[in-house]
C-alpha positions as MATLAB code, in Angstrom:
seq = 'MFIVEETIPGTGAAQIPNQRGTSLLGTAVRYAEERHWDVVPGTWLEAVDGVHRCSCGDAACAAPGAHPSRPDWASQATGSATVARRMWQKRPTASILLPTGRTFDAVSVPETAGFLALARMERLGLTPGPVTLTPDRRMEFFVLPGASVKVPDLVRRLGWSPSSLDLTVLGEGTYVAAPPTRFGFRGAVQWACRPTPANRWLPDAEELVSPLAYACGRDR';
ca = [
       0.192   -0.299    0.157;
       1.069    3.243   -0.963;
       1.466    6.164    1.896;
      -0.636    9.243    1.326;
       0.775   12.281    3.127;
      -1.049   14.913    0.738;
      -2.536   14.798   -2.305;
      -1.419   16.330   -5.952;
      -4.052   18.907   -6.976;
      -5.850   17.439   -9.520;
      -4.390   13.893   -9.669;
      -5.496   12.297   -6.237;
      -2.212   10.703   -6.003;
       0.353   10.557   -3.211;
       2.366   13.263   -2.539;
       5.905   11.459   -1.609;
       6.947   12.630    1.997;
      10.121   15.091    1.744;
      13.159   13.282    2.534;
      15.937   15.949    2.558;
      18.421   15.948    5.242;
      18.458   12.038    5.212;
      22.028   10.667    5.455;
      23.267    9.022    2.653;
      25.641    6.881    4.325;
      23.059    5.888    6.947;
      20.639    5.085    4.338;
      22.878    2.887    2.228;
      23.946    1.062    5.280;
      20.161    0.232    6.176;
      19.456   -0.741    2.708;
      22.159   -3.490    2.749;
      21.383   -4.430    6.643;
      17.711   -4.371    6.593;
      16.602   -5.083    2.640;
      19.906   -7.163    1.827;
      20.050   -5.073   -1.406;
      23.618   -4.770   -3.037;
      24.550   -1.046   -2.884;
      27.294    0.929   -4.747;
      28.487    4.549   -4.345;
      27.980    6.519   -7.558;
      28.933   10.009   -8.587;
      28.243   13.028   -6.432;
      27.437   16.548   -6.660;
      30.324   19.235   -6.414;
      29.813   22.964   -5.867;
      31.674   24.849   -9.185;
      31.368   28.748   -9.225;
      28.049   28.419   -6.989;
      26.502   25.756   -9.188;
      26.148   22.216   -8.531;
      27.579   20.021  -11.089;
      28.226   16.081  -11.394;
      31.767   14.798  -10.318;
      31.987   13.208  -13.612;
      33.229   16.566  -14.640;
      30.451   16.358  -17.899;
      28.720   20.012  -17.590;
      25.895   18.401  -19.576;
      25.730   15.267  -17.518;
      22.302   13.788  -18.135;
      22.120   12.492  -14.533;
      24.160   14.580  -12.233;
      25.151   13.069   -9.491;
      23.186    9.641   -9.770;
      25.380    7.702  -12.053;
      28.108    5.171  -11.638;
      31.311    6.679  -11.045;
      33.576    3.988  -12.775;
      33.547    1.310  -15.314;
      33.619   -1.495  -12.812;
      30.739   -0.538  -10.682;
      28.834   -3.694  -10.872;
      31.676   -5.750   -9.358;
      32.294   -2.931   -6.350;
      28.284   -3.420   -5.447;
      28.068   -4.933   -1.980;
      25.432   -6.260    0.372;
      27.332   -5.887    3.307;
      26.436   -3.222    5.788;
      29.944   -2.910    7.195;
      31.656   -2.714    3.567;
      28.862   -0.242    2.666;
      29.609    1.955    5.847;
      33.524    2.083    4.891;
      32.439    3.013    1.131;
      30.325    5.868    2.384;
      32.866    7.081    4.664;
      35.372    7.747    2.357;
      32.770    9.771    0.132;
      29.786   10.529    2.006;
      27.902   12.729   -0.711;
      28.093    9.540   -2.909;
      24.639    8.762   -4.647;
      23.194    5.321   -3.753;
      22.804    3.120   -6.791;
      20.917   -0.299   -6.522;
      22.087   -2.961   -8.976;
      19.244   -4.576  -10.782;
      19.101   -8.530  -11.828;
      20.383   -9.617   -8.302;
      17.686   -9.262   -5.591;
      15.203   -7.453   -7.555;
      14.695   -6.128  -11.239;
      12.480   -2.696  -11.689;
       9.984   -1.908  -14.234;
      10.082    1.585  -15.129;
       7.151    3.690  -16.302;
       6.120    7.394  -16.572;
       5.102    8.926  -13.526;
       1.409    9.731  -14.488;
       1.076    5.739  -15.684;
       2.671    4.838  -12.461;
       0.008    6.519  -10.309;
      -2.729    5.333  -12.474;
      -1.221    1.841  -11.812;
      -0.785    2.023   -8.000;
      -4.613    3.233   -7.670;
      -5.306    0.292   -9.996;
      -3.321   -2.153   -8.164;
      -5.390   -0.888   -4.878;
      -8.377   -1.722   -6.332;
      -7.599   -5.295   -7.750;
      -5.974   -5.962   -4.150;
      -2.497   -6.076   -5.258;
       0.266   -5.363   -3.034;
       3.277   -3.841   -5.219;
       6.760   -4.118   -3.984;
       8.668   -0.722   -3.381;
       8.462    1.897   -5.957;
      10.618    5.110   -6.574;
       9.871    8.335   -7.983;
      12.730   10.285   -9.999;
      13.276   13.593  -10.642;
      12.956   12.852  -14.373;
       9.426   11.701  -13.850;
       9.806    8.176  -13.792;
       8.605    5.461  -11.473;
      10.498    2.095  -10.698;
       8.541   -0.894   -9.602;
      10.737   -3.292   -7.781;
       9.872   -7.060   -8.961;
      11.447  -10.411   -8.533;
      14.356  -11.088  -10.665;
      14.148  -12.416  -14.237;
      11.153   -9.805  -15.137;
      13.705   -8.546  -18.247;
      12.908  -11.923  -19.437;
       9.386  -12.250  -18.815;
       7.915   -8.975  -19.165;
       7.907   -8.711  -23.258;
       5.923  -12.013  -23.676;
       3.824  -11.063  -20.923;
       2.913   -7.840  -22.501;
       1.998   -9.496  -26.058;
      -0.319  -11.962  -24.408;
      -2.486   -8.571  -23.087;
      -2.688   -7.622  -26.766;
       0.325   -5.043  -26.555;
       3.232   -4.690  -28.598;
       6.034   -3.992  -26.456;
       7.514   -1.202  -28.483;
       4.091    0.526  -28.243;
       4.447    1.469  -24.428;
       6.853    3.326  -22.623;
       7.611    0.608  -20.005;
      10.858   -1.008  -19.588;
      12.681   -3.233  -17.516;
      15.824   -2.665  -15.537;
      17.855   -6.098  -15.313;
      21.088   -7.345  -14.817;
      23.814   -5.021  -15.814;
      21.985   -1.896  -14.868;
      21.004    0.026  -11.461;
      18.359    2.199  -10.069;
      19.365    5.374   -8.167;
      17.814    4.997   -4.712;
      16.329    7.678   -2.209;
      17.595   10.128   -1.045;
      19.839   10.391   -4.356;
      19.866   13.707   -5.795;
      19.854   14.449   -9.873;
      21.354   17.746   -9.392;
      19.397   21.015   -9.052;
      16.498   18.599  -10.292;
      15.423   16.984   -6.831;
      16.069   14.011   -5.206;
      14.680   10.219   -5.627;
      11.765    9.546   -3.431;
       9.647    6.674   -2.327;
       6.186    6.531   -4.082;
       5.792    3.006   -1.943;
       8.349    2.834    0.850;
      10.084   -0.416    1.727;
       8.209   -2.131    4.532;
       7.754   -5.299    6.480;
       4.632   -5.690    4.356;
       6.281   -5.391    0.730;
       9.905   -7.413    1.889;
       8.586  -10.283   -0.147;
       8.878   -8.576   -4.024;
       5.947   -9.526   -6.268;
       6.747  -11.171   -9.593;
       6.433   -9.072  -12.564;
       3.646  -11.266  -13.852;
       1.270   -9.762  -10.838;
       2.165   -6.357  -12.096;
       2.378   -6.255  -15.385;
      -1.521   -6.025  -16.480;
      -2.155   -2.679  -14.710;
       1.011   -1.138  -15.585;
       0.537   -2.164  -19.358;
      -3.027   -1.037  -18.965;
      -1.545    2.343  -17.309;
       0.974    2.946  -19.964;
      -1.505    2.608  -22.770;
      -4.024    4.977  -21.083;
      -0.922    7.537  -21.158;
       0.149    7.103  -24.743;
];
């Protein structure tokens, strides 16, 4: 169930709680310790002439402060809270990246479709796993690994062409940026559905693909 803090005017959707001031180090450690997610520090924001820019040095970076900082980032990811603490002690402002294709995959859809899908899931009695809301207006639904193989066929069975929907699966070899990571001046990643004991056991993509595909079809 998603947490309703305040209603976004005109949508009836949940306003996500403000997470500014949350410690990146403490949060990364909790993800590893409490959820058993692998974590890896990414890039960070640096103040240059009063402007926050990505540590990668690219002034036109598409995801400033929210992408891998090295080519071998996947091999550096850890599920150890002790190692995570050590990593962020070295770089306290580094973004928190969660590799996909390990303990979870993520189904990414536009924000409007995501909120529509959440409302539909609630009516159907479906419990989603954690869901992030990114500053570039995407929602990422955490599901069991293997979704990247299953989803295209599941979408076809529902009568949709996978290429016709703005629905993608993040699986092995990629990642999601986790709250409270910031995308430069655009804001922070937030939870649309927070990790709680109730959603510790992730749904299979097959359980969620119907409301997600329906919502993406409506959002075209």
